[in-house]
CSV table of C-alpha atoms in Angstrom, one decimal:
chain,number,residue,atom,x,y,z
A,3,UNK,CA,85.9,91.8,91.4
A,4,UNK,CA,82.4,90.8,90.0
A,5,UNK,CA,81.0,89.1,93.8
A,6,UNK,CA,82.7,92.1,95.3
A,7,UNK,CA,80.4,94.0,93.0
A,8,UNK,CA,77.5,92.7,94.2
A,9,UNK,CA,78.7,92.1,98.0
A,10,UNK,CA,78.5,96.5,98.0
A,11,UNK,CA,75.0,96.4,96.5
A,12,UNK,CA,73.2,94.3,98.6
A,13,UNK,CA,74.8,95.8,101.9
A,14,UNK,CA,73.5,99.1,100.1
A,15,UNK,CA,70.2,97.4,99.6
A,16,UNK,CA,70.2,96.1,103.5
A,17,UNK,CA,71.9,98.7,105.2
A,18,UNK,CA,69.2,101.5,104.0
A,19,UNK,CA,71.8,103.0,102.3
A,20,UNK,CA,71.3,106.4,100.8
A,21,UNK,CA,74.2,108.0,99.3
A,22,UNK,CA,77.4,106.6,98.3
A,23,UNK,CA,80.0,109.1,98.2
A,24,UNK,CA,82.9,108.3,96.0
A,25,UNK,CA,86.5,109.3,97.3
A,26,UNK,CA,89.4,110.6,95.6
A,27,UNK,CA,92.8,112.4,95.8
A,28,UNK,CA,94.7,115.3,94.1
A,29,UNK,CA,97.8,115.7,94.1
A,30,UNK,CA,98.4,117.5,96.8
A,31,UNK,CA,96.7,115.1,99.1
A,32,UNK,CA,93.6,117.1,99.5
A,33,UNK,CA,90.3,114.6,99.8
A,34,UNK,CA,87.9,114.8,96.9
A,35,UNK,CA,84.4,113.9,97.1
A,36,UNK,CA,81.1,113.0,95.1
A,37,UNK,CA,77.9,111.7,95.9
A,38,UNK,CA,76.1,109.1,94.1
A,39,UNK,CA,72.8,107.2,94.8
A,40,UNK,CA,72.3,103.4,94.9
A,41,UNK,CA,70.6,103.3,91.4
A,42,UNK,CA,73.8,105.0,90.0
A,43,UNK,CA,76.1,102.0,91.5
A,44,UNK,CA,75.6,99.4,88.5
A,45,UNK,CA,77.1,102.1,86.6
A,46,UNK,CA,79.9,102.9,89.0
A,47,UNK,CA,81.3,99.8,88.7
A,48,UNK,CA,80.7,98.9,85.2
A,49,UNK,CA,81.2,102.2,83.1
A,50,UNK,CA,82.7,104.9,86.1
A,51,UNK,CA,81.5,108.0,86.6
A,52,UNK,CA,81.8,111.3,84.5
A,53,UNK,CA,83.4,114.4,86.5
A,54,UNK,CA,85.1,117.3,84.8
A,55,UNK,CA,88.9,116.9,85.7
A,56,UNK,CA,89.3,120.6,84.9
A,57,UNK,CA,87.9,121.4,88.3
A,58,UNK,CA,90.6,119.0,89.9
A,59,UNK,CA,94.4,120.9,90.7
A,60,UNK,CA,96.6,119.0,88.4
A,61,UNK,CA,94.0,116.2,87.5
A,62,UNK,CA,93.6,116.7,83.5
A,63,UNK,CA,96.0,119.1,80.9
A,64,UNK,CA,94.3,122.0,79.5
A,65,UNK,CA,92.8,120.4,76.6
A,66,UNK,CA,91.7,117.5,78.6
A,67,UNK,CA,88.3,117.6,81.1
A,68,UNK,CA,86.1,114.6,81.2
A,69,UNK,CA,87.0,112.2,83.7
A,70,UNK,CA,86.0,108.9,84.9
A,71,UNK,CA,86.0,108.0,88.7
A,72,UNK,CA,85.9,103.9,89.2
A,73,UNK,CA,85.1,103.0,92.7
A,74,UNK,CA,86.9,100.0,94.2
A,75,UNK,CA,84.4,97.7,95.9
A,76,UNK,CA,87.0,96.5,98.4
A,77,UNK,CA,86.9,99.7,100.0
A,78,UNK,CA,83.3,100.3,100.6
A,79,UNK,CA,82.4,101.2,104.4
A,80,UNK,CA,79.9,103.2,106.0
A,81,UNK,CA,80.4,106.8,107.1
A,82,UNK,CA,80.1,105.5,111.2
A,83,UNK,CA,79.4,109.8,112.2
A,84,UNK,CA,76.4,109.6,109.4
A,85,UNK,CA,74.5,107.0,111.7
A,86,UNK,CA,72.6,104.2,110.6
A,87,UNK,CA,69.5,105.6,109.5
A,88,UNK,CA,69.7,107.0,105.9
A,89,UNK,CA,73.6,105.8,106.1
A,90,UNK,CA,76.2,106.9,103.9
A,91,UNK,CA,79.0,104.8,102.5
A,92,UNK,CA,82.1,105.3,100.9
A,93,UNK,CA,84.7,104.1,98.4
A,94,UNK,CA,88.1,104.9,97.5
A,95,UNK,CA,88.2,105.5,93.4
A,96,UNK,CA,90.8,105.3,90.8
A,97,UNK,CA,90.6,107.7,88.0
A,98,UNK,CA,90.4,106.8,84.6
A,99,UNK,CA,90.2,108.8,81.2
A,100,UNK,CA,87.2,108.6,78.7
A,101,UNK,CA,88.9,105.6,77.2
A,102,UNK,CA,88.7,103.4,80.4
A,103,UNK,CA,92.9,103.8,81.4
A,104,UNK,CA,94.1,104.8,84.2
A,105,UNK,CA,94.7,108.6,85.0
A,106,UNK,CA,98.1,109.3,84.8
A,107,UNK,CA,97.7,112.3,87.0
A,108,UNK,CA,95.6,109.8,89.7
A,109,UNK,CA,98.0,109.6,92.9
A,110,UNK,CA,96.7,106.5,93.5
A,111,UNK,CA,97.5,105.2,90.1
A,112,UNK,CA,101.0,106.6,90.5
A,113,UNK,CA,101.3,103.7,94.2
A,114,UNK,CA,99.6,101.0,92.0
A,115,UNK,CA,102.7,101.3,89.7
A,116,UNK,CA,105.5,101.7,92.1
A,117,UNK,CA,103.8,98.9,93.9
A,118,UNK,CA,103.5,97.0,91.1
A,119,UNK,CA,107.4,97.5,90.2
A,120,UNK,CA,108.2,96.4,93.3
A,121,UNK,CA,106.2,93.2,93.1
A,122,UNK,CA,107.8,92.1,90.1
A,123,UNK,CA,110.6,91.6,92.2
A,124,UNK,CA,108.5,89.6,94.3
A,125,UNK,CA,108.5,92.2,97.2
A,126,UNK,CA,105.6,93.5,98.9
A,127,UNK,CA,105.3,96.7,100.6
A,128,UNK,CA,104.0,97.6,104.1
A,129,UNK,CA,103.6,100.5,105.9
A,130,UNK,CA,102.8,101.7,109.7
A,131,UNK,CA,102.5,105.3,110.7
A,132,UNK,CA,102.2,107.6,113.5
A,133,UNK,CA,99.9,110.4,112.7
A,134,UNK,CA,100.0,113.4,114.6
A,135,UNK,CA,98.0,116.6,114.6
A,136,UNK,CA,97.0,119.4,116.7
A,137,UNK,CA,93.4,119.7,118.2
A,138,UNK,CA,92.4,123.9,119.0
A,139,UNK,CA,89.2,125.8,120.8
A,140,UNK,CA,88.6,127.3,117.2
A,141,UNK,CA,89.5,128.3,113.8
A,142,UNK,CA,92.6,130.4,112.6
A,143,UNK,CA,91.3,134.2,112.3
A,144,UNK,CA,94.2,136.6,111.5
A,145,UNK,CA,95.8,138.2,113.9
A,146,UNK,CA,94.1,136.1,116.6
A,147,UNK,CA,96.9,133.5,118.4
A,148,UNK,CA,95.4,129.8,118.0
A,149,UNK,CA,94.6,128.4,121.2
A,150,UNK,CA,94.6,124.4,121.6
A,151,UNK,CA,92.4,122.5,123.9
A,152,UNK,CA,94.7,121.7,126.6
A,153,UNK,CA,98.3,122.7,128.0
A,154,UNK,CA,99.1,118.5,128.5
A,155,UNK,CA,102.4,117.1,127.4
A,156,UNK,CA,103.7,114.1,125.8
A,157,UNK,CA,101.7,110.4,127.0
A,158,UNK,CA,99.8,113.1,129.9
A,159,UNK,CA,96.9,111.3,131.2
A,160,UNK,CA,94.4,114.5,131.0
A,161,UNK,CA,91.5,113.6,133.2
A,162,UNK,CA,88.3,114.8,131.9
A,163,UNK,CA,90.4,115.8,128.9
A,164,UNK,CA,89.0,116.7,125.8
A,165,UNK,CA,91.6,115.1,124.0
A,166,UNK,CA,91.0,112.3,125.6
A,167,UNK,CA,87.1,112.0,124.5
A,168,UNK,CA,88.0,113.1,121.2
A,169,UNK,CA,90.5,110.2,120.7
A,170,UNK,CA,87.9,108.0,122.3
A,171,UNK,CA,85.1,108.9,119.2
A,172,UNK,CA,87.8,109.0,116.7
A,173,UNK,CA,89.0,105.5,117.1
A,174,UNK,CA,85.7,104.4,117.2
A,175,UNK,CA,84.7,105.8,114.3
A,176,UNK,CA,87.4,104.5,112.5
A,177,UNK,CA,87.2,101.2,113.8
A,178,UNK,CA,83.7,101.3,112.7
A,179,UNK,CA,85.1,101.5,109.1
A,180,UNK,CA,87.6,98.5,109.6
A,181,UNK,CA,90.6,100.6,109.9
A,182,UNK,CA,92.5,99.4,113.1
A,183,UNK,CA,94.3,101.8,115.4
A,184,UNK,CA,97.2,100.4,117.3
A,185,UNK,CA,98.1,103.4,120.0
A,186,UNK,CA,96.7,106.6,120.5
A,187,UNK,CA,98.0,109.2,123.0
A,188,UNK,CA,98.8,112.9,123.6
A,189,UNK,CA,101.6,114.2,122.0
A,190,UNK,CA,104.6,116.6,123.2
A,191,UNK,CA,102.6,119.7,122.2
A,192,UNK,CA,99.6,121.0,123.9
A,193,UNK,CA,96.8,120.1,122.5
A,194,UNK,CA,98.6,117.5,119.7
A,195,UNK,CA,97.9,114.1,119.5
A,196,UNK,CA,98.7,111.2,117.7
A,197,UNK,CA,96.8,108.3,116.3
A,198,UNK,CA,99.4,105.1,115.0
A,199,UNK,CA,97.4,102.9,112.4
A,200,UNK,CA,97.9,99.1,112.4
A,201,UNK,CA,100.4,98.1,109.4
A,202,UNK,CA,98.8,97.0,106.4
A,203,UNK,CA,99.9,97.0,102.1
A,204,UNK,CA,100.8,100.9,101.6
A,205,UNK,CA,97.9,101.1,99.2
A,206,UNK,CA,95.6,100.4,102.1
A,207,UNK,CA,97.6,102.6,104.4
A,208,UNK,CA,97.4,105.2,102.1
A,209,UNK,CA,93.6,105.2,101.6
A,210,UNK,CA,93.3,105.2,105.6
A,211,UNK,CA,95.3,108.0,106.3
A,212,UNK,CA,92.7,109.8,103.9
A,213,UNK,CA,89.9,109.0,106.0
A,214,UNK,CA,91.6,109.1,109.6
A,215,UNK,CA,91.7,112.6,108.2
A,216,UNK,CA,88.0,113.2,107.6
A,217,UNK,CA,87.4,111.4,110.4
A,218,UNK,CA,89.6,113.6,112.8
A,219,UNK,CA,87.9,116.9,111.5
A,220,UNK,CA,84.7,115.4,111.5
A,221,UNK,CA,85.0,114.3,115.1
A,222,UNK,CA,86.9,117.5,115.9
A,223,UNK,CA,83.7,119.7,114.2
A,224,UNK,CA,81.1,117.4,116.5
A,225,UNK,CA,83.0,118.4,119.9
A,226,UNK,CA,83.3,122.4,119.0
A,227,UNK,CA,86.7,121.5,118.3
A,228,UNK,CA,89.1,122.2,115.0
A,229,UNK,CA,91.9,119.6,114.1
A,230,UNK,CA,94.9,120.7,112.2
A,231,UNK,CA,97.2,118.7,110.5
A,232,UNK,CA,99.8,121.6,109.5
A,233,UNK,CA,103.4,120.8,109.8
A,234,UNK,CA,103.7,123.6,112.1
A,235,UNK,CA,101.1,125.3,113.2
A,236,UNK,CA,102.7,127.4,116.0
A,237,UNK,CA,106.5,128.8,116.5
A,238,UNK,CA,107.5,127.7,119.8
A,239,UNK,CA,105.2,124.1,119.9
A,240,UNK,CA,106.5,121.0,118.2
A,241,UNK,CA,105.6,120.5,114.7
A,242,UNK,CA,103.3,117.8,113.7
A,243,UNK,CA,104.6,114.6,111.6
A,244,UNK,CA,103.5,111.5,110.2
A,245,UNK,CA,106.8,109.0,111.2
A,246,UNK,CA,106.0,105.3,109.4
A,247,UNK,CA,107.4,102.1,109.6
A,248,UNK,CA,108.3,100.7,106.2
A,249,UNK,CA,109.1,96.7,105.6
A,250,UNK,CA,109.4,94.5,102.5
A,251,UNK,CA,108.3,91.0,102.6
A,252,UNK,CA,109.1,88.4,99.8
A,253,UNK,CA,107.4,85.2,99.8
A,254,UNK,CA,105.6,85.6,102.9
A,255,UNK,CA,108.9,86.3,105.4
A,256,UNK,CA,110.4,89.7,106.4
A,257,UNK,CA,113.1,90.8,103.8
A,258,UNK,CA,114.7,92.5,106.3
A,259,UNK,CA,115.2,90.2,109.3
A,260,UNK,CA,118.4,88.2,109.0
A,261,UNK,CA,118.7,86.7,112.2
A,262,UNK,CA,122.1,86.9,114.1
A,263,UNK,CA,123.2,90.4,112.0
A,264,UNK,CA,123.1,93.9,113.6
A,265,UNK,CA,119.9,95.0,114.7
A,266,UNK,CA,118.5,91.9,113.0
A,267,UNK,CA,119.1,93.9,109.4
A,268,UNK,CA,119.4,91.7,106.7
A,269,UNK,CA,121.9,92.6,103.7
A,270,UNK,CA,118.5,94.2,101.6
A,271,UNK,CA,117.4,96.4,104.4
A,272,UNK,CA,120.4,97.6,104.3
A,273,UNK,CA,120.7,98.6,101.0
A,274,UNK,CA,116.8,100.1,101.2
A,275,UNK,CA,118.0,102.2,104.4
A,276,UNK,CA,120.9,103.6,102.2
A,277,UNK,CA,118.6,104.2,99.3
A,278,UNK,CA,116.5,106.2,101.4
A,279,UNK,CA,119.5,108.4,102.7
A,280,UNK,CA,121.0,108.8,99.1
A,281,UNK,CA,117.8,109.8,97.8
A,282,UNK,CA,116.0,112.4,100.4
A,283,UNK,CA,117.5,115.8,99.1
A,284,UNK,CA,115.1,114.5,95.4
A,285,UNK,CA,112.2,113.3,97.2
A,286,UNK,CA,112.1,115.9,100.6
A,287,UNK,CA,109.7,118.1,98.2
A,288,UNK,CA,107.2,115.4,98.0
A,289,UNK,CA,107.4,114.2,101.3
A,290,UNK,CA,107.3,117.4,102.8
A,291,UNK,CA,105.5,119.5,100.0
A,292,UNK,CA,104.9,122.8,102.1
A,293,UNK,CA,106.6,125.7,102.7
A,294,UNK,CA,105.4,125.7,106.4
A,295,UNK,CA,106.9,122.2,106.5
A,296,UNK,CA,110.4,123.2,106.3
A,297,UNK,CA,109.4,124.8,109.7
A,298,UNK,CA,109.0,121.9,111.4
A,299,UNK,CA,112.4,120.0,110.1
A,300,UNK,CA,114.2,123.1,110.9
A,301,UNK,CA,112.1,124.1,113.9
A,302,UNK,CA,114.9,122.5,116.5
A,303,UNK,CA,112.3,120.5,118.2
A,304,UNK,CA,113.3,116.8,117.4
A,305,UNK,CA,112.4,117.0,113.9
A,306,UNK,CA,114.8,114.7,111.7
A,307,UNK,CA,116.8,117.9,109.7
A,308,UNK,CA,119.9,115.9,108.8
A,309,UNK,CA,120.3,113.0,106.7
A,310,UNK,CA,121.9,109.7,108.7
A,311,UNK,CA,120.6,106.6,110.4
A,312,UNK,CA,120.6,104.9,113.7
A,313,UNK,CA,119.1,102.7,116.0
A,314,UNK,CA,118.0,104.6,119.4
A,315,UNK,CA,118.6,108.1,117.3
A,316,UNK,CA,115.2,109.9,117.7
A,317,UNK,CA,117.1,112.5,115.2
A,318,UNK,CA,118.0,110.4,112.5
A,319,UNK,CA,115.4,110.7,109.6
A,320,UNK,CA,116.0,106.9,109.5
A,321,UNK,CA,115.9,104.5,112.9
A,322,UNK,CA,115.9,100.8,113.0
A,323,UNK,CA,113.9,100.3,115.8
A,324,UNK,CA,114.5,97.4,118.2
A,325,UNK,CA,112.3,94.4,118.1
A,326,UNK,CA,112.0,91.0,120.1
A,327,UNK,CA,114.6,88.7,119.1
A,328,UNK,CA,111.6,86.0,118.9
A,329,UNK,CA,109.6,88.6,116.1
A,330,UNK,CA,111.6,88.5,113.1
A,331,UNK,CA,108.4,89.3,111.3
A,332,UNK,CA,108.8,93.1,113.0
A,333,UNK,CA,111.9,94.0,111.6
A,334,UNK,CA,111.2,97.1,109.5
A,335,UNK,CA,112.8,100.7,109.3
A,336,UNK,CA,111.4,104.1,110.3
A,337,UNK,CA,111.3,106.9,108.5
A,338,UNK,CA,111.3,110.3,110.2
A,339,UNK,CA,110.7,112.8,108.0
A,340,UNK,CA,107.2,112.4,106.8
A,341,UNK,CA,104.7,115.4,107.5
A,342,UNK,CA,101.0,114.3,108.6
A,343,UNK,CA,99.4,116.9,106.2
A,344,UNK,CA,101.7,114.3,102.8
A,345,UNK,CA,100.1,113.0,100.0
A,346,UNK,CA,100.5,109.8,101.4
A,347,UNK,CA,100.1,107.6,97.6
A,348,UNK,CA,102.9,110.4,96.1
A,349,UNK,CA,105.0,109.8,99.5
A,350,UNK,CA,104.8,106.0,99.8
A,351,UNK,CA,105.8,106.1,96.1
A,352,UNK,CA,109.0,108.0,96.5
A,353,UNK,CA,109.6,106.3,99.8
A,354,UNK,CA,109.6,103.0,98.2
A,355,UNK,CA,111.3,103.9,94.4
A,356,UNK,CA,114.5,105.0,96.8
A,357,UNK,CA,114.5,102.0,98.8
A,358,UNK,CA,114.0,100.0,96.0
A,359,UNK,CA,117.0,101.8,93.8
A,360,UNK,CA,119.7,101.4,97.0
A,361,UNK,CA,118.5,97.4,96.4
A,362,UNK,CA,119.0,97.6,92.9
A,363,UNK,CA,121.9,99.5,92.9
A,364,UNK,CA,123.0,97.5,95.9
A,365,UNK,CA,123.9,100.7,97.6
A,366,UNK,CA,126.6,100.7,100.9
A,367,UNK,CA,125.4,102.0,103.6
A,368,UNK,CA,127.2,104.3,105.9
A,369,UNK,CA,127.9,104.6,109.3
A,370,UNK,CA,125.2,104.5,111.6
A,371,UNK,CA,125.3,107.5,113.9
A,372,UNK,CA,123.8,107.1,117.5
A,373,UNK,CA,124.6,111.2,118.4
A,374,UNK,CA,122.1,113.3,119.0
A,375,UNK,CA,122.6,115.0,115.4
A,376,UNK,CA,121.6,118.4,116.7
A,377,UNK,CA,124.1,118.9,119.1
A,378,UNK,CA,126.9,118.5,116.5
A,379,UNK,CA,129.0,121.3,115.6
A,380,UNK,CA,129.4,121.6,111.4
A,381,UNK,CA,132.2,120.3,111.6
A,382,UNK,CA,131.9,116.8,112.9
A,383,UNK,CA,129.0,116.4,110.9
A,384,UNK,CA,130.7,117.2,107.5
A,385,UNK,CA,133.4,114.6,109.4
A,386,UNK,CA,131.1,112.0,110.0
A,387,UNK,CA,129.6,112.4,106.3
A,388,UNK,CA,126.4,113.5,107.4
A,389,UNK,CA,124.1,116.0,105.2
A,390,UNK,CA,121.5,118.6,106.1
A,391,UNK,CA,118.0,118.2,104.0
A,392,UNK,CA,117.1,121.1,101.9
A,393,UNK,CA,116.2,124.3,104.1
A,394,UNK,CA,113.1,125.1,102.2
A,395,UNK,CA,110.8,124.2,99.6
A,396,UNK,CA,112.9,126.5,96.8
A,397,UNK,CA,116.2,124.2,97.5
A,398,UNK,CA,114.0,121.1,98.0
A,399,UNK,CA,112.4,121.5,94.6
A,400,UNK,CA,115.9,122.2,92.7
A,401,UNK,CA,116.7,119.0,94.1
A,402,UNK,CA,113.6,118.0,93.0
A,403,UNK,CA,113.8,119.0,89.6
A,404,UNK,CA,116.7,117.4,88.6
A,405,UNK,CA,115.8,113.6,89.8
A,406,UNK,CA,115.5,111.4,86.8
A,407,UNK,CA,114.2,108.6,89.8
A,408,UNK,CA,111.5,110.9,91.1
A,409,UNK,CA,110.6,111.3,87.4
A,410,UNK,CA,110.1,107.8,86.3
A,411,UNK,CA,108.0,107.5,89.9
A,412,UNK,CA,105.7,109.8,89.6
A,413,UNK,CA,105.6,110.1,85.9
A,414,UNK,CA,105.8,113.5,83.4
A,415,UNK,CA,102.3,114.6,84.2
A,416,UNK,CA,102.2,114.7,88.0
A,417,UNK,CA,106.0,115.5,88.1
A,418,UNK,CA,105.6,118.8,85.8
A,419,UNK,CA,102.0,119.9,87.3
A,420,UNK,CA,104.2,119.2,90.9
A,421,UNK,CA,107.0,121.5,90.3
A,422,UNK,CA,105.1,124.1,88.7
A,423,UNK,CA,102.2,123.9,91.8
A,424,UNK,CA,104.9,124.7,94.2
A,425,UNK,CA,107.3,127.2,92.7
A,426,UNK,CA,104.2,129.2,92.5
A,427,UNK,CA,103.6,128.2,96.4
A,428,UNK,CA,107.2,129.8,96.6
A,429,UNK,CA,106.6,132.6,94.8
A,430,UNK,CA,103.7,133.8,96.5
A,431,UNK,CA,105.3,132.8,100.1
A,432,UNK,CA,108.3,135.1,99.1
A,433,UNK,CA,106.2,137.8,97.9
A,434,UNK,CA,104.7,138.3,101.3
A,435,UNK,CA,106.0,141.1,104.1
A,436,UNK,CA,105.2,138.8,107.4
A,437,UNK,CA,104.1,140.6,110.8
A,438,UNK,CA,108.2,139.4,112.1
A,439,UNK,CA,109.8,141.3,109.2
A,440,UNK,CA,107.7,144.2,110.4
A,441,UNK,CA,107.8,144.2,114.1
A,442,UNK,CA,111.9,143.6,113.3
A,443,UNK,CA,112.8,146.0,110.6
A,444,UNK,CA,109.7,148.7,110.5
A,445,UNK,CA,111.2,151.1,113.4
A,446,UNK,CA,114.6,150.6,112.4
A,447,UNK,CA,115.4,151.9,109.0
């Protein structure tokens, strides 16, 4: 890491860099930021530097506070909406605790280790995802209806749109930081659009979905616009999700392509796609860690609410998707059921420790289903085998609570701070009297 090092100094030195900020993650996704000058960057790499983890939801126990934030050199970029003059860059960190190991509450440390399981099989693990999110005239105020920027539908070629511009700056902003966007277009909901990321090792995807983040609310704030990336932000308008391509390569080649088998599947994809099913009641509370997020799996607008597969099943949480018969290296699996607003390390963790245990455990997988699941009565879907994913967040963290797998993922510190963070988001969700209990039940009774 050492010419790394000292390839982030001297672009600081001849870029007129001013600030470095460093970049980190709690655990519930939310971005975390410092800022550092050059003269502090020797120290960055060699010692860390201090923060107090106290301040930081879930971070540090009680008794613990001083913290150590390590940046990783391969991440540095510059800050393209900070300009060139006086730039800013930036770098991903890993947290580490006064004795130099790494924090065990640190979401990316908890993706370095599933990773790093995974690898020990000689698998490697890469991710794609679609990243969706709403863009409105202004902020939420209560009692005021949010109003997006357009009325324009799914793929709608808005001319003079703002959505349109605003996609236009975002991308190059991002490509500006060497993160590489493979479609962008409007989405089904007015105002919502949706960014897809070129795939790359789930540690690097995670990192970028952390900055196409900032990026999209700092581009959003420039154009008098707000950028939302809540599961579901309005009642009768789709909700907004984060669907990603998943694949496993061993030794170079796609561990999922087997040519000649169905959907070009081999015998291990298989078994990850049935890990993935087995698993989703334990992991649907990280993966979808809101209460409003059960909103938008429930919210009957093509949201994946039942747990099967298929191939050209848009309401399947898991779809093989079709590839050219001359690109085995495409093969790969989609998973449905992410929200845009996940902790993307915790998410990719769980994602992968399922797939990885139906391999282990050489799992069967069922039956594919090519139905639209939503227009089955109950009873052909108890027939057919086929599940519902928890209602809620209370039902979702039961399941939760009792995973041994999601457990050993995530690891007795972020597990425990996890399940207490969101019971309490429960608790105070349950304790409210909304304005559709009222306008329901008030003149009634």
């Amino acid at each position: 890491m050492g010419h790394l090092h000292d390839d982030v100094i001297r672009t600081v030195s001849d870029r007129d860099v001013r600030f470095i900020r460093l970049w980190f993650s709690d655990i519930a996704g939310t971005l975390k930021s410092i800022a550092i000058s050059p003269s502090d960057l020797e120290e960055a790499f060699t010692e860390g530097i201090g923060i107090d983890g106290s301040t930081i939801e879930g971070l540090t126990r009680s008794f613990e506070s001083d913290m150590l934030l390590r940046p990783d050199p391969a991440t540095f970029e510059l800050l393209a909406w900070r300009g060139e003059t006086n730039a800013t860059g930036r770098m991903m960190c890993d947290v580490l605790s006064p004795d130099g190991e790494p924090a065990a509450a640190d979401p990316r440390r908890v993706l370095r280790e599933a990773l790093g399981r995974a690898e020990e099989k000689g698998l490697e693990f890469y991710t794609h995802p679609e990243i969706e999110f709403y863009l409105f005239e202004k902020p939420y105020r209560q009692g005021e209806p949010l109003v997006p920027i357009d009325n324009a539908g799914y793929f709608d070629h808005v001319h003079r749109g703002q959505g349109q511009d605003f996609r236009r700056a975002a991308i190059q902003h991002l490509e500006a930081m060497n993160i590489q966007v493979e479609f962008s277009h409007h989405e089904n909901g007015p105002g919502q659009n949706e960014i897809d990321l070129r795939y790359a090792d789930a540690l690097t995807t995670a990192d970028n979905i952390l900055t196409l983040r900032t990026v999209v609310k700092e581009v959003a704030l420039s154009m008098g616009q707000v950028a939302s990336f809540m599961p579901k932000p309005m009642i009768d308008q789709p909700g907004s999700g984060m669907h990603t391509h998943l694949s496993l390569f061993q030794g170079g080649k796609n561990a999922f392509h087997a040519p000649g088998a169905e959907y070009g599947l081999s015998k291990l994809g298989r078994q990850f796609i049935a890990g993935l099913l087995r698993h989703a009641p334990e992991y649907s509370a990280v993966t979808n860690q809101w209460v409003n997020s059960y909103k938008r799996i429930w919210g009957a607008q093509e949201a994946p609410s039942y747990i099967c597969w298929g191939h050209n099943n848009r309401s399947a949480l898991v779809r093989v998707p079709f590839h050219k018969p001359t690109k085995g290296t495409s093969s790969r699996v989609e998973f449905r059921g992410l929200d845009s607003s996940a902790n993307p390390y915790l998410a990719f963790s769980v994602l992968l420790a399922a797939g990885m245990a139906g391999i282990e455990g050489e799992y069967e997988l069922p039956e594919g289903s090519e139905d639209a699941v939503w227009d089955l009565t109950e009873r052909e879907r108890l027939a057919m085998g086929i599940e519902p994913l928890p209602t809620d967040l209370f039902r979702a963290l039961e399941t939760f609570e009792g995973s041994e797998l999601m457990a050993s993922t995530l690891g007795e510190q972020v597990f425990e701070f996890f399940l207490r963070d969101k019971r309490q988001e429960w608790q105070r969700y349950r304790e409210q009297v909304t304005d559709h209990e009222l306008r329901s039940t008030f003149s009634r009774v």
